XYZ file of C-alpha atoms in Angstrom:
756
model
C -48.236 -105.888 -119.358
C -46.395 -103.856 -115.493
C -46.117 -99.765 -117.029
C -42.724 -99.854 -116.236
C -42.182 -95.862 -116.269
C -42.777 -95.263 -112.113
C -40.556 -97.803 -111.153
C -37.564 -96.376 -113.592
C -38.445 -92.801 -112.237
C -38.492 -93.877 -108.566
C -34.863 -95.788 -109.166
C -33.424 -92.323 -110.821
C -34.752 -90.757 -107.536
C -33.387 -92.629 -105.262
C -30.026 -92.350 -107.271
C -30.116 -88.731 -107.388
C -30.595 -89.227 -102.820
C -27.339 -91.549 -103.081
C -25.233 -89.371 -105.249
C -26.025 -86.358 -102.473
C -26.334 -88.341 -99.428
C -23.431 -86.420 -97.655
C -24.617 -82.612 -98.562
C -26.990 -80.582 -96.115
C -30.356 -78.744 -97.565
C -30.999 -75.713 -96.868
C -34.560 -76.401 -95.907
C -36.928 -78.730 -98.490
C -40.694 -77.331 -97.557
C -42.822 -79.509 -96.377
C -44.853 -81.970 -99.271
C -49.113 -81.949 -99.342
C -50.220 -84.683 -100.984
C -53.341 -85.711 -102.520
C -55.544 -87.981 -104.860
C -55.122 -88.854 -107.449
C -51.249 -87.826 -106.399
C -51.367 -90.671 -103.942
C -53.073 -93.921 -103.621
C -56.710 -93.226 -101.324
C -57.050 -96.337 -100.979
C -53.659 -96.716 -99.967
C -53.888 -93.865 -97.512
C -56.697 -95.434 -95.437
C -54.483 -98.213 -94.952
C -51.653 -96.663 -93.636
C -54.431 -94.055 -91.519
C -55.044 -97.957 -89.582
C -51.069 -98.453 -89.609
C -50.697 -96.060 -88.074
C -53.160 -95.974 -85.115
C -53.011 -99.436 -84.167
C -48.565 -98.810 -83.886
C -49.962 -95.835 -81.660
C -52.639 -97.483 -79.872
C -49.791 -100.142 -78.869
C -47.155 -97.912 -78.070
C -45.219 -99.889 -80.788
C -42.219 -97.163 -81.927
C -39.300 -97.411 -84.783
C -36.268 -98.488 -83.323
C -33.219 -98.613 -85.942
C -31.265 -101.318 -84.003
C -33.822 -103.627 -83.167
C -34.401 -104.709 -86.616
C -33.237 -105.744 -89.627
C -35.479 -104.964 -92.000
C -38.101 -101.955 -92.192
C -40.970 -101.056 -93.926
C -40.161 -99.056 -96.734
C -42.862 -96.605 -95.421
C -41.622 -96.400 -92.250
C -41.149 -93.030 -92.520
C -44.917 -92.278 -92.933
C -45.626 -95.183 -89.994
C -43.193 -93.906 -87.383
C -42.378 -90.204 -87.740
C -44.889 -87.982 -86.033
C -44.690 -85.357 -87.917
C -45.616 -86.480 -90.239
C -50.128 -86.426 -91.096
C -51.848 -88.582 -92.644
C -56.053 -88.517 -93.552
C -58.578 -90.283 -95.506
C -57.946 -87.581 -98.724
C -54.147 -85.853 -97.609
C -50.906 -86.440 -96.228
C -48.472 -84.331 -95.570
C -44.974 -84.532 -95.037
C -42.275 -82.254 -92.818
C -39.687 -80.013 -94.218
C -36.294 -82.574 -95.159
C -32.952 -80.872 -95.050
C -30.657 -83.730 -96.127
C -31.346 -87.016 -99.136
C -31.747 -89.216 -96.437
C -34.881 -88.165 -95.575
C -35.676 -87.150 -98.694
C -35.245 -90.460 -100.037
C -37.458 -92.037 -97.381
C -40.068 -89.476 -97.964
C -40.203 -91.117 -101.859
C -39.374 -94.570 -100.431
C -43.231 -93.696 -98.415
C -44.996 -92.363 -101.644
C -43.617 -95.380 -104.187
C -45.735 -97.724 -101.861
C -48.309 -96.261 -101.711
C -48.648 -95.908 -104.755
C -47.942 -99.486 -105.108
C -50.537 -102.368 -106.363
C -49.039 -103.894 -103.088
C -50.060 -101.110 -100.535
C -53.867 -101.545 -101.577
C -54.304 -105.847 -101.970
C -54.747 -107.206 -98.968
C -57.425 -103.932 -97.830
C -60.445 -105.618 -97.004
C -64.220 -104.030 -97.767
C -62.907 -102.370 -101.101
C -65.291 -102.832 -104.008
C -63.541 -103.387 -107.365
C -64.956 -99.900 -108.672
C -62.967 -98.598 -105.769
C -59.770 -100.468 -106.423
C -60.274 -99.793 -110.434
C -60.232 -95.754 -109.321
C -56.762 -96.182 -107.625
C -54.911 -97.086 -110.195
C -56.840 -96.152 -112.913
C -55.652 -94.532 -116.138
C -55.859 -90.885 -114.614
C -54.620 -91.916 -111.197
C -51.621 -93.205 -113.122
C -50.807 -90.077 -115.056
C -50.883 -88.211 -111.806
C -48.304 -90.274 -109.945
C -46.097 -90.178 -113.057
C -45.998 -86.494 -113.305
C -45.741 -86.234 -109.713
C -42.335 -88.120 -110.014
C -40.731 -86.218 -112.824
C -41.992 -83.149 -110.995
C -39.378 -84.262 -107.741
C -36.803 -84.973 -110.453
C -36.351 -81.594 -112.306
C -36.909 -80.227 -108.364
C -34.136 -82.549 -107.276
C -31.610 -81.414 -110.373
C -32.589 -77.665 -110.136
C -31.571 -78.129 -106.166
C -28.350 -80.144 -107.307
C -27.435 -77.225 -110.033
C -28.032 -74.342 -107.984
C -26.699 -74.776 -104.960
C -25.684 -78.774 -103.878
C -22.624 -78.598 -106.541
C -21.382 -75.442 -105.730
C -21.602 -76.217 -101.682
C -19.472 -79.644 -102.646
C -17.111 -77.842 -104.874
C -16.850 -75.097 -102.194
C -16.084 -77.854 -99.814
C -13.601 -79.004 -101.791
C -11.788 -76.029 -102.061
C -11.638 -75.157 -98.706
C -10.270 -78.369 -97.239
C -7.834 -78.021 -100.139
C -6.846 -74.768 -98.887
C -6.086 -75.805 -95.231
C -4.238 -78.278 -96.040
C -2.090 -76.112 -97.690
C -2.040 -73.968 -95.153
C -1.016 -77.315 -92.491
C 2.391 -77.254 -94.497
C 3.094 -73.656 -94.763
C 5.828 -72.087 -92.834
C 5.084 -68.885 -90.092
C 1.549 -67.616 -89.927
C -1.206 -69.057 -91.716
C -2.228 -68.657 -94.697
C -6.463 -68.363 -93.555
C -6.303 -66.230 -90.377
C -10.155 -66.386 -89.513
C -12.653 -69.285 -88.996
C -16.383 -69.255 -89.927
C -18.325 -68.485 -86.682
C -15.408 -66.334 -85.558
C -15.807 -62.559 -84.184
C -13.716 -59.926 -86.269
C -13.886 -55.865 -86.407
C -12.945 -54.216 -89.835
C -10.220 -52.625 -88.941
C -10.360 -49.399 -90.791
C -14.766 -48.642 -90.247
C -14.553 -49.916 -86.737
C -17.609 -52.379 -86.802
C -17.560 -56.310 -85.367
C -19.427 -58.912 -87.757
C -19.503 -62.607 -87.604
C -17.123 -64.586 -90.610
C -20.080 -66.312 -92.496
C -17.815 -67.724 -95.306
C -14.613 -66.690 -96.995
C -12.748 -68.067 -100.253
C -8.604 -68.281 -100.743
C -8.080 -67.143 -104.083
C -5.156 -69.139 -104.846
C -4.572 -68.340 -108.866
C -4.115 -64.731 -108.028
C -1.522 -66.321 -105.988
C 0.490 -68.536 -107.932
C 0.450 -65.188 -110.691
C 3.746 -64.061 -111.273
C 5.062 -61.181 -109.255
C 5.521 -57.288 -111.414
C 9.234 -57.871 -111.567
C 8.990 -60.860 -113.295
C 6.270 -60.414 -115.902
C 7.486 -58.915 -119.476
C 5.949 -55.821 -120.286
C 5.960 -53.345 -123.225
C 8.769 -51.341 -122.092
C 11.112 -54.743 -122.082
C 11.376 -58.195 -123.852
C 14.333 -59.461 -122.088
C 14.148 -61.653 -119.207
C 16.276 -60.946 -116.232
C 18.398 -63.756 -114.490
C 19.367 -63.152 -110.464
C 23.428 -62.732 -111.022
C 26.393 -65.488 -109.742
C 26.407 -63.635 -106.252
C 22.610 -62.899 -106.019
C 22.336 -66.814 -106.539
C 24.719 -67.478 -104.138
C 22.731 -65.170 -101.802
C 19.807 -66.230 -101.900
C 20.517 -69.848 -101.235
C 21.593 -68.888 -98.001
C 17.984 -67.193 -96.675
C 15.978 -69.061 -93.955
C 13.122 -69.052 -95.687
C 12.274 -70.363 -99.266
C 12.018 -66.333 -101.043
C 9.142 -68.151 -103.475
C 7.267 -70.117 -101.473
C 6.955 -67.470 -98.912
C 5.939 -65.009 -101.392
C 3.392 -67.638 -102.875
C 2.039 -67.392 -99.110
C 1.996 -63.696 -98.720
C -0.111 -62.987 -102.580
C -3.078 -65.584 -101.570
C -5.819 -63.362 -101.752
C -8.552 -64.449 -98.852
C -11.993 -62.048 -99.096
C -14.326 -62.910 -95.841
C -18.202 -62.796 -95.557
C -19.035 -60.728 -92.680
C -22.553 -60.344 -91.420
C -22.288 -56.802 -89.219
C -23.146 -56.053 -86.189
C -26.695 -53.949 -86.914
C -25.977 -51.786 -83.998
C -22.615 -50.511 -84.365
C -23.404 -50.448 -88.288
C -26.398 -48.125 -87.005
C -24.134 -46.097 -84.843
C -21.170 -45.660 -87.803
C -24.363 -44.457 -89.668
C -23.812 -47.775 -92.421
C -26.619 -49.515 -93.883
C -24.348 -52.448 -94.679
C -25.449 -55.765 -92.817
C -23.550 -58.016 -95.008
C -19.733 -57.059 -96.097
C -17.236 -58.794 -98.134
C -13.654 -58.245 -96.722
C -9.831 -58.684 -96.872
C -7.980 -60.534 -94.319
C -5.155 -57.617 -93.854
C -8.624 -55.552 -93.128
C -10.195 -57.595 -90.419
C -9.050 -58.062 -86.432
C -9.687 -60.042 -84.034
C -12.169 -58.358 -81.055
C -11.840 -59.184 -77.236
C -14.645 -61.299 -75.450
C -16.955 -58.520 -74.109
C -17.512 -57.881 -77.546
C -18.252 -61.254 -78.877
C -21.869 -61.889 -78.807
C -23.498 -60.411 -82.970
C -26.545 -58.596 -83.539
C -27.875 -59.712 -86.277
C -31.155 -60.635 -87.812
C -29.297 -64.047 -90.686
C -27.446 -65.223 -87.613
C -30.065 -67.586 -86.892
C -29.947 -69.194 -90.815
C -25.698 -69.722 -90.566
C -25.683 -70.403 -86.106
C -27.425 -73.010 -84.442
C -26.230 -70.780 -81.069
C -23.166 -68.702 -79.034
C -20.758 -70.656 -77.355
C -17.739 -69.629 -75.114
C -16.500 -66.636 -77.363
C -17.602 -68.311 -81.022
C -20.557 -68.630 -82.864
C -21.291 -72.396 -84.176
C -21.602 -73.214 -87.786
C -24.720 -74.761 -88.649
C -25.376 -78.202 -90.801
C -24.258 -76.264 -94.278
C -21.469 -74.344 -92.900
C -20.399 -77.237 -91.536
C -20.076 -79.069 -94.197
C -18.847 -76.576 -96.902
C -15.592 -75.604 -94.147
C -14.841 -79.122 -92.380
C -11.626 -77.920 -91.387
C -12.454 -74.880 -89.719
C -11.716 -74.293 -85.830
C -15.771 -74.182 -84.930
C -17.260 -77.631 -87.221
C -18.252 -80.154 -86.070
C -18.019 -82.286 -89.481
C -15.774 -84.418 -90.093
C -13.294 -84.497 -93.916
C -13.894 -88.257 -94.797
C -11.693 -87.568 -98.373
C -8.461 -88.671 -98.411
C -6.497 -89.607 -95.007
C -5.331 -86.185 -93.367
C -7.142 -84.918 -90.267
C -8.519 -81.549 -90.315
C -5.795 -79.536 -89.254
C -5.395 -78.255 -85.098
C -5.690 -75.437 -84.159
C -4.649 -74.369 -80.735
C -8.228 -72.826 -79.208
C -7.509 -69.846 -76.397
C -8.995 -70.796 -73.565
C -11.620 -67.183 -72.767
C -12.519 -66.206 -69.415
C -16.315 -65.367 -70.245
C -17.821 -65.114 -66.705
C -20.748 -67.818 -67.667
C -21.665 -69.466 -65.024
C -21.111 -73.118 -64.362
C -23.342 -75.803 -66.349
C -23.956 -77.621 -62.783
C -25.589 -74.379 -62.031
C -26.716 -73.366 -64.865
C -29.116 -76.762 -64.408
C -29.857 -76.116 -61.143
C -31.820 -72.643 -62.135
C -33.436 -73.989 -65.234
C -35.162 -76.771 -63.279
C -36.433 -73.651 -60.365
C -37.318 -71.768 -62.843
C -39.801 -74.083 -64.250
C -41.188 -75.434 -61.208
C -41.352 -72.284 -60.094
C -43.150 -70.767 -62.848
C -45.822 -74.080 -62.773
C -46.262 -72.903 -59.296
C -47.021 -69.156 -60.681
C -49.766 -70.654 -63.052
C -51.489 -73.129 -60.168
C -51.377 -69.181 -57.813
C -52.873 -67.392 -61.479
C -55.022 -70.131 -62.270
C -56.745 -70.467 -58.249
C -56.904 -67.022 -58.888
C -60.044 -66.926 -60.863
C -61.368 -70.382 -60.295
C -64.774 -69.397 -59.617
C -64.375 -66.575 -62.964
C -63.561 -69.857 -65.795
C -66.320 -72.067 -64.612
C -68.333 -73.761 -67.251
C -71.819 -72.009 -65.735
C -70.069 -68.961 -65.859
C -70.738 -66.810 -69.367
C -67.008 -64.651 -68.812
C -64.962 -68.278 -68.958
C -64.754 -67.730 -73.157
C -63.103 -63.975 -72.384
C -60.478 -66.047 -70.469
C -60.194 -69.463 -72.417
C -58.193 -68.309 -74.901
C -55.568 -66.086 -72.015
C -55.648 -68.626 -70.261
C -54.140 -71.111 -72.729
C -50.841 -70.888 -72.265
C -50.805 -70.698 -68.751
C -52.781 -73.593 -68.165
C -50.103 -75.968 -70.296
C -47.261 -73.681 -67.553
C -48.751 -75.398 -64.779
C -48.517 -79.035 -65.868
C -44.831 -78.757 -66.447
C -42.617 -80.535 -64.129
C -38.898 -79.456 -63.733
C -37.492 -82.836 -65.068
C -38.424 -80.439 -68.711
C -35.487 -80.386 -71.058
C -33.534 -77.115 -70.370
C -33.952 -75.894 -73.225
C -37.495 -75.268 -72.696
C -37.221 -73.257 -69.883
C -36.538 -70.263 -72.100
C -39.942 -70.808 -73.972
C -41.190 -71.154 -70.463
C -40.267 -67.369 -69.290
C -40.831 -66.360 -72.595
C -44.776 -67.414 -71.886
C -45.333 -65.759 -68.755
C -43.222 -62.704 -69.394
C -45.548 -62.013 -72.364
C -48.681 -63.284 -70.094
C -48.018 -60.643 -67.983
C -47.608 -58.020 -70.422
C -51.057 -59.024 -71.935
C -53.129 -58.849 -68.327
C -51.954 -55.499 -68.069
C -51.702 -54.150 -71.184
C -55.114 -55.228 -71.996
C -56.134 -53.714 -68.359
C -54.272 -50.059 -68.870
C -55.746 -49.527 -72.378
C -59.057 -50.227 -71.735
C -58.632 -47.108 -69.033
C -56.867 -44.932 -71.546
C -60.132 -45.558 -73.894
C -62.414 -45.164 -71.744
C -61.354 -42.319 -70.970
C -61.173 -40.868 -74.047
C -64.042 -42.956 -75.126
C -66.935 -39.346 -74.750
C -64.768 -37.538 -78.420
C -64.627 -41.219 -80.428
C -67.316 -41.174 -83.074
C -66.888 -44.417 -84.794
C -66.824 -47.721 -83.303
C -64.917 -50.902 -83.793
C -66.293 -53.060 -87.120
C -68.040 -50.056 -88.260
C -68.083 -49.338 -91.781
C -67.043 -46.120 -92.556
C -66.258 -43.690 -96.009
C -63.536 -41.307 -96.701
C -64.684 -38.387 -97.314
C -61.744 -36.901 -99.616
C -60.662 -40.742 -101.560
C -64.432 -41.668 -101.946
C -63.100 -45.014 -100.803
C -64.775 -47.522 -97.262
C -63.045 -49.179 -94.875
C -63.797 -51.532 -91.974
C -62.459 -49.875 -88.397
C -59.952 -52.203 -86.546
C -58.130 -49.906 -83.780
C -58.411 -46.018 -82.971
C -56.006 -43.967 -80.859
C -57.146 -40.408 -79.456
C -54.360 -39.151 -80.976
C -52.284 -39.413 -83.860
C -48.650 -41.388 -82.975
C -46.721 -40.069 -85.677
C -46.687 -37.071 -86.908
C -49.471 -35.518 -88.863
C -48.602 -31.689 -89.535
C -47.545 -32.276 -93.283
C -50.192 -34.833 -94.859
C -52.193 -34.266 -97.353
C -55.479 -34.336 -97.199
C -55.774 -32.491 -93.758
C -55.600 -29.148 -94.332
C -59.056 -28.071 -93.323
C -58.898 -30.136 -90.252
C -57.294 -27.125 -87.863
C -55.077 -28.802 -85.570
C -54.972 -32.806 -86.484
C -52.379 -33.501 -84.096
C -55.032 -33.925 -80.985
C -57.726 -35.228 -83.327
C -58.750 -38.774 -83.140
C -57.268 -40.895 -85.606
C -58.735 -43.902 -86.896
C -56.754 -48.074 -88.540
C -58.391 -48.494 -91.163
C -58.483 -51.509 -93.667
C -60.290 -50.210 -97.277
C -61.985 -52.434 -99.291
C -59.305 -53.499 -102.407
C -61.758 -52.572 -105.105
C -62.417 -48.898 -103.694
C -58.603 -48.849 -103.552
C -58.369 -49.007 -106.952
C -60.322 -46.844 -108.218
C -59.511 -44.402 -105.519
C -55.399 -44.823 -106.275
C -54.906 -46.962 -109.135
C -54.041 -50.136 -107.075
C -54.808 -51.895 -103.543
C -54.169 -50.684 -100.232
C -53.930 -53.024 -97.233
C -54.363 -49.872 -94.203
C -54.998 -46.509 -94.087
C -54.240 -44.436 -90.862
C -57.312 -41.587 -90.833
C -58.243 -38.401 -89.243
C -62.216 -38.629 -87.820
C -62.535 -35.218 -89.603
C -61.826 -37.370 -93.105
C -64.594 -40.258 -92.282
C -68.696 -40.611 -92.382
C -70.652 -43.297 -91.785
C -72.394 -45.192 -95.025
C -74.438 -47.773 -96.394
C -73.610 -51.225 -94.320
C -72.365 -53.833 -97.073
C -69.882 -56.694 -96.536
C -65.526 -54.753 -98.003
C -63.437 -57.094 -100.438
C -60.981 -57.079 -97.213
C -57.429 -58.706 -96.748
C -55.822 -59.848 -93.474
C -58.931 -59.581 -91.261
C -58.428 -62.742 -88.858
C -61.465 -65.084 -88.780
C -61.245 -64.758 -85.158
C -60.609 -60.727 -84.296
C -63.513 -59.922 -86.839
C -66.813 -61.940 -87.895
C -69.378 -60.630 -90.653
C -72.677 -59.745 -89.268
C -74.689 -59.514 -92.535
C -78.337 -58.285 -89.531
C -75.944 -56.167 -88.214
C -74.201 -55.065 -91.489
C -71.157 -54.441 -89.996
C -68.119 -56.564 -88.901
C -67.857 -57.562 -84.779
C -65.193 -57.135 -82.990
C -63.721 -60.240 -80.396
C -64.728 -59.986 -76.818
C -61.306 -59.185 -76.107
C -60.631 -56.800 -78.683
C -64.209 -55.093 -76.728
C -63.088 -55.412 -74.028
C -59.735 -53.070 -74.720
C -61.835 -50.045 -76.564
C -63.974 -49.679 -73.606
C -66.962 -51.001 -75.616
C -70.453 -53.107 -75.128
C -69.778 -56.751 -74.300
C -72.497 -59.566 -74.225
C -70.760 -61.114 -70.877
C -70.126 -58.848 -66.936
C -67.835 -56.546 -68.283
C -67.400 -55.432 -64.725
C -66.788 -58.918 -63.317
C -63.787 -59.181 -66.142
C -62.302 -56.803 -65.491
C -62.488 -57.807 -61.934
C -60.770 -61.028 -62.680
C -58.267 -59.442 -65.026
C -57.581 -56.959 -61.666
C -57.458 -60.441 -59.825
C -54.525 -62.346 -61.969
C -52.805 -58.811 -62.616
C -52.205 -58.574 -58.542
C -51.067 -62.437 -57.911
C -48.492 -61.853 -60.734
C -47.391 -58.984 -59.055
C -46.915 -60.719 -55.533
C -45.831 -63.420 -57.233
C -43.487 -61.608 -59.106
C -42.190 -59.398 -56.097
C -41.863 -62.392 -53.986
C -39.149 -63.728 -56.635
C -37.758 -60.042 -56.591
C -37.157 -60.432 -52.749
C -36.015 -64.509 -52.812
C -38.375 -65.053 -49.460
C -39.861 -67.876 -50.988
C -38.083 -71.009 -52.619
C -41.515 -72.158 -54.307
C -40.305 -69.453 -56.823
C -37.169 -68.937 -58.753
C -35.177 -66.640 -57.711
C -33.534 -63.580 -59.182
C -30.370 -65.769 -59.749
C -31.493 -67.868 -61.382
C -32.375 -65.642 -63.998
C -29.263 -63.748 -64.001
C -27.864 -67.478 -64.583
C -30.327 -68.099 -67.394
C -29.192 -64.649 -69.206
C -25.548 -64.935 -69.006
C -24.955 -68.205 -70.107
C -28.028 -67.604 -73.404
C -27.107 -69.129 -76.501
C -28.867 -66.704 -78.633
C -30.355 -63.421 -78.573
C -34.177 -64.467 -78.779
C -33.401 -66.561 -75.501
C -31.304 -63.862 -73.924
C -34.201 -61.462 -74.649
C -37.262 -63.266 -73.388
C -34.292 -63.593 -69.938
C -34.030 -59.973 -70.279
C -37.132 -58.729 -70.307
C -38.514 -60.832 -68.095
C -36.500 -58.657 -65.219
C -37.057 -55.670 -66.490
C -41.000 -56.726 -65.869
C -40.067 -57.772 -62.569
C -38.321 -54.791 -61.271
C -41.195 -52.393 -62.665
C -43.894 -54.067 -59.843
C -44.011 -52.531 -56.618
C -46.562 -53.686 -54.157
C -48.456 -50.618 -54.064
C -50.630 -50.693 -57.262
C -50.913 -47.310 -58.205
C -47.402 -46.045 -57.875
C -47.289 -49.364 -60.560
C -49.999 -47.741 -62.142
C -48.515 -44.428 -62.391
C -44.977 -45.499 -63.576
C -46.436 -46.831 -66.727
C -48.055 -43.523 -67.263
C -45.022 -42.151 -66.837
C -43.451 -44.434 -69.253
C -46.283 -43.712 -71.879
C -45.408 -40.081 -71.615
C -41.682 -40.648 -72.214
C -42.465 -42.942 -75.299
C -44.817 -40.279 -76.708
C -42.282 -37.594 -75.941
C -44.055 -35.162 -73.294
C -40.360 -35.659 -71.342
C -41.362 -32.715 -68.590
C -44.780 -34.544 -67.812
C -43.267 -38.081 -67.559
C -40.163 -36.408 -65.463
C -42.785 -35.082 -63.231
C -44.703 -37.971 -62.712
C -41.346 -40.224 -62.262
C -40.815 -37.036 -59.136
C -43.916 -37.758 -57.694
C -43.187 -42.285 -57.714
C -39.806 -41.347 -56.512
C -40.865 -39.001 -53.318
C -43.524 -41.689 -52.862
C -41.280 -44.917 -52.175
C -37.381 -43.925 -52.826
C -37.220 -47.477 -52.457
C -38.556 -47.820 -56.101
C -35.493 -48.677 -58.599
C -37.332 -48.674 -61.086
C -38.423 -45.558 -61.116
C -35.197 -44.236 -60.510
C -33.850 -45.900 -63.339
C -36.526 -44.175 -65.347
C -36.250 -40.772 -64.235
C -32.866 -40.908 -65.015
C -33.572 -41.890 -68.398
C -35.614 -38.995 -69.230
C -32.844 -36.430 -67.759
C -30.639 -37.654 -70.050
C -32.666 -37.482 -73.103
C -33.201 -33.599 -71.933
C -29.675 -33.311 -71.507
C -29.492 -33.308 -68.637
C -26.480 -35.112 -68.279
C -26.045 -34.622 -63.615
C -28.880 -35.437 -63.028
C -29.068 -38.395 -64.969
C -26.347 -39.567 -63.185
C -27.706 -39.326 -60.181
C -30.855 -41.013 -60.707
C -28.777 -44.070 -62.299
C -26.564 -44.014 -59.548
C -29.583 -44.490 -57.470
C -31.217 -47.378 -59.177
C -28.013 -48.853 -58.943
C -27.244 -48.420 -54.778
C -31.678 -50.100 -54.681
C -30.430 -52.916 -56.750
C -26.664 -53.300 -58.027
C -27.395 -55.520 -61.592
C -29.382 -53.096 -62.517
C -27.814 -53.482 -65.928
C -30.599 -50.309 -67.374
C -28.757 -48.174 -65.329
C -25.487 -49.565 -65.804
C -25.850 -48.718 -69.502
C -27.256 -45.236 -68.690
C -24.138 -43.945 -66.260
C -22.059 -45.318 -69.787
C -24.526 -43.105 -71.950
C -23.840 -39.865 -70.067
C -19.998 -40.665 -69.687
C -19.697 -41.287 -73.556
C -20.911 -38.149 -73.770
C -18.456 -36.121 -72.004
C -15.590 -36.155 -73.783
C -13.424 -36.630 -70.657
C -14.621 -39.760 -69.163
C -14.504 -42.157 -71.981
C -12.559 -44.503 -69.624
C -15.495 -44.452 -67.153
C -17.865 -45.303 -69.839
C -15.928 -48.087 -70.582
C -15.856 -49.495 -67.317
C -19.685 -49.478 -66.762
C -20.643 -50.815 -70.004
C -17.681 -53.442 -69.326
C -20.057 -54.451 -65.659
C -23.143 -53.801 -68.044
C -21.965 -56.605 -70.446
C -21.200 -58.606 -67.311
C -24.669 -58.916 -66.011
C -25.904 -58.798 -69.622
C -24.050 -60.114 -72.142
C -26.487 -59.624 -75.345
C -26.883 -56.334 -74.681
C -26.748 -53.906 -77.557
C -24.120 -51.567 -75.447
C -21.241 -54.027 -76.893
C -21.976 -51.277 -79.760
C -21.384 -48.591 -77.621
C -17.996 -50.082 -75.894
C -16.373 -51.169 -78.745
C -16.762 -47.029 -79.877
C -15.243 -46.226 -76.483
C -12.082 -48.803 -77.197
C -11.473 -47.471 -80.515
C -12.012 -43.740 -79.844
C -9.211 -44.443 -76.429
C -6.941 -46.524 -78.689
C -6.942 -43.353 -81.077
C -5.875 -40.872 -78.058
C -3.226 -43.990 -77.595
C -2.150 -43.381 -81.443
C -1.743 -39.488 -80.880
C -0.179 -39.443 -77.272
C 2.804 -41.853 -79.171
C 2.911 -39.304 -81.934
């Protein structure tokens, strides 16, 4: 007799999907199934079917067929991974996709899926349909039903309820006289009147119950039980009012609360720890266009991008607030259409779409040509016969992919292309720079990477994964260093400690220790119980009694390599010189085989996310650092290192020497302005920043520096505002928007005080 339980559970799951097919999810994580949850025979058949479809170039099209295979999602979706003993479904974000996954799993466990497979023994077929397998598959279905019910009760039902409430509130708003009840919209950028921070609306709630409560004057209190009515004279007067008082009072009493994602830079300047805030409508105001780009780590959870003057809500927010101004969701309930709002045209200075598309093509083509140039510069060094090939294999993997790109790639890929070029440039420079620094300090380093050491005081063992010639933090008051003479000038080691030793020494596990060289000693070499050691970076060698770091790590720290170290260093120098030459050509705009600075600035000004803007911004900064004189370029890095370490005198001396040697080196002037500002030399900082602007009028870093100096001068707020505005015109996502907002509030307060 056929077991009807699986079919009943299957129908319940499909019924749940139909019930919530209009409600978007936040995202259901990928699902991995293995036998006996799914039939191994069906997995084999599915794999062979997918192979046949791929080899013949057959793709699913819902328009070309009236019937589709029950497991079409598993058959045609490229994100589904199928093997002989496992199937992995990708994350889904709506009930329709979940339904397709359920149908695919049901087909895999249906007897029809394995009935026509040739070459399958009866024992294998019985194994696939055994009672143990059936039990596991039924258990899987029950777990799915439980998870779906938890999802609907915890999120989806509430989401649907909020949607209905928001639609009702917006429809009521449509019939109101004068000002709207709900003034702001999801995705709109606002400012808190009293506190001054900016933020983006991520939700709102109109408390209609409080709005319908009787006013204070109409309530009965303990002081009187008598109800008073309007006199005949007052009644006559009330009839002559142009607006219905009761309706107007009802509108005024609606209590609207907004959930706001607060700009983190604003919060830092105002010394507030809030990144999310609940605010009343009366406490909010709109902000000017150049202040609309908000920095908050939660932005990507609620919005897809920034567009014109607002953030575009994702599917979930669009579903909950379908009648808000910036959502893309249609309202199907009733006959009303979304409320029509007049959207002001905002002059944002964003380049035209035609110019942006042209720049996208130019950058992708240019990066591809640069990548080919880099590959050719070390072509001999990365041949299969060369023992150094393994060292460059991982380093060049990304850049070799870029070399194969063409300008027909979709526009969004341009930002990932720029990011890849930037990270490759930083990687090559950091390898050479770090090796130079570590070799300089190598003589006073007693322990090597991967060596097992013991802490003298706390008696735990650990493996060395890195070291610093001096501690990168203030350790003068650390425990365990009282006996060490001048610990601030001693080498410090990054240690991954043994878990069991830490439990014994500290009462619990520790994942990382930062230890002074004087507190370490060699110990018996045994493999440790250590978490978070990447197998690619670290390999235990029982014969040597230590962990063997990767070639890249050994090169970085100046340790011996099996490969030719001098050859590797020369090859890296070739890469850096070739890349520097290409970036200088980009900066000067003398070769149209590459892209131009105009292309980068167009992409920077049109970037629709902070991540995209950061990729372009960082690339522009790296181009500004380049110099045809490699010694000056290296000196700039030395000065930046002094600056980051707080050695301002040494940094200033270094940048001064560079500007004397090459007065046209704009980035050296910009860094010199930064040092002067950190040292409190405001006039000198202004002069250096202005020199940087003379060399490149689009140096937004120099403009930001001028704004900071003028902001600190109580009499120059207007000049600071002008500098910050110019900076934001070039780099709209710059953090100086928080400074500009603060200056504008100061100016408003001054106007109010003068008016009083």
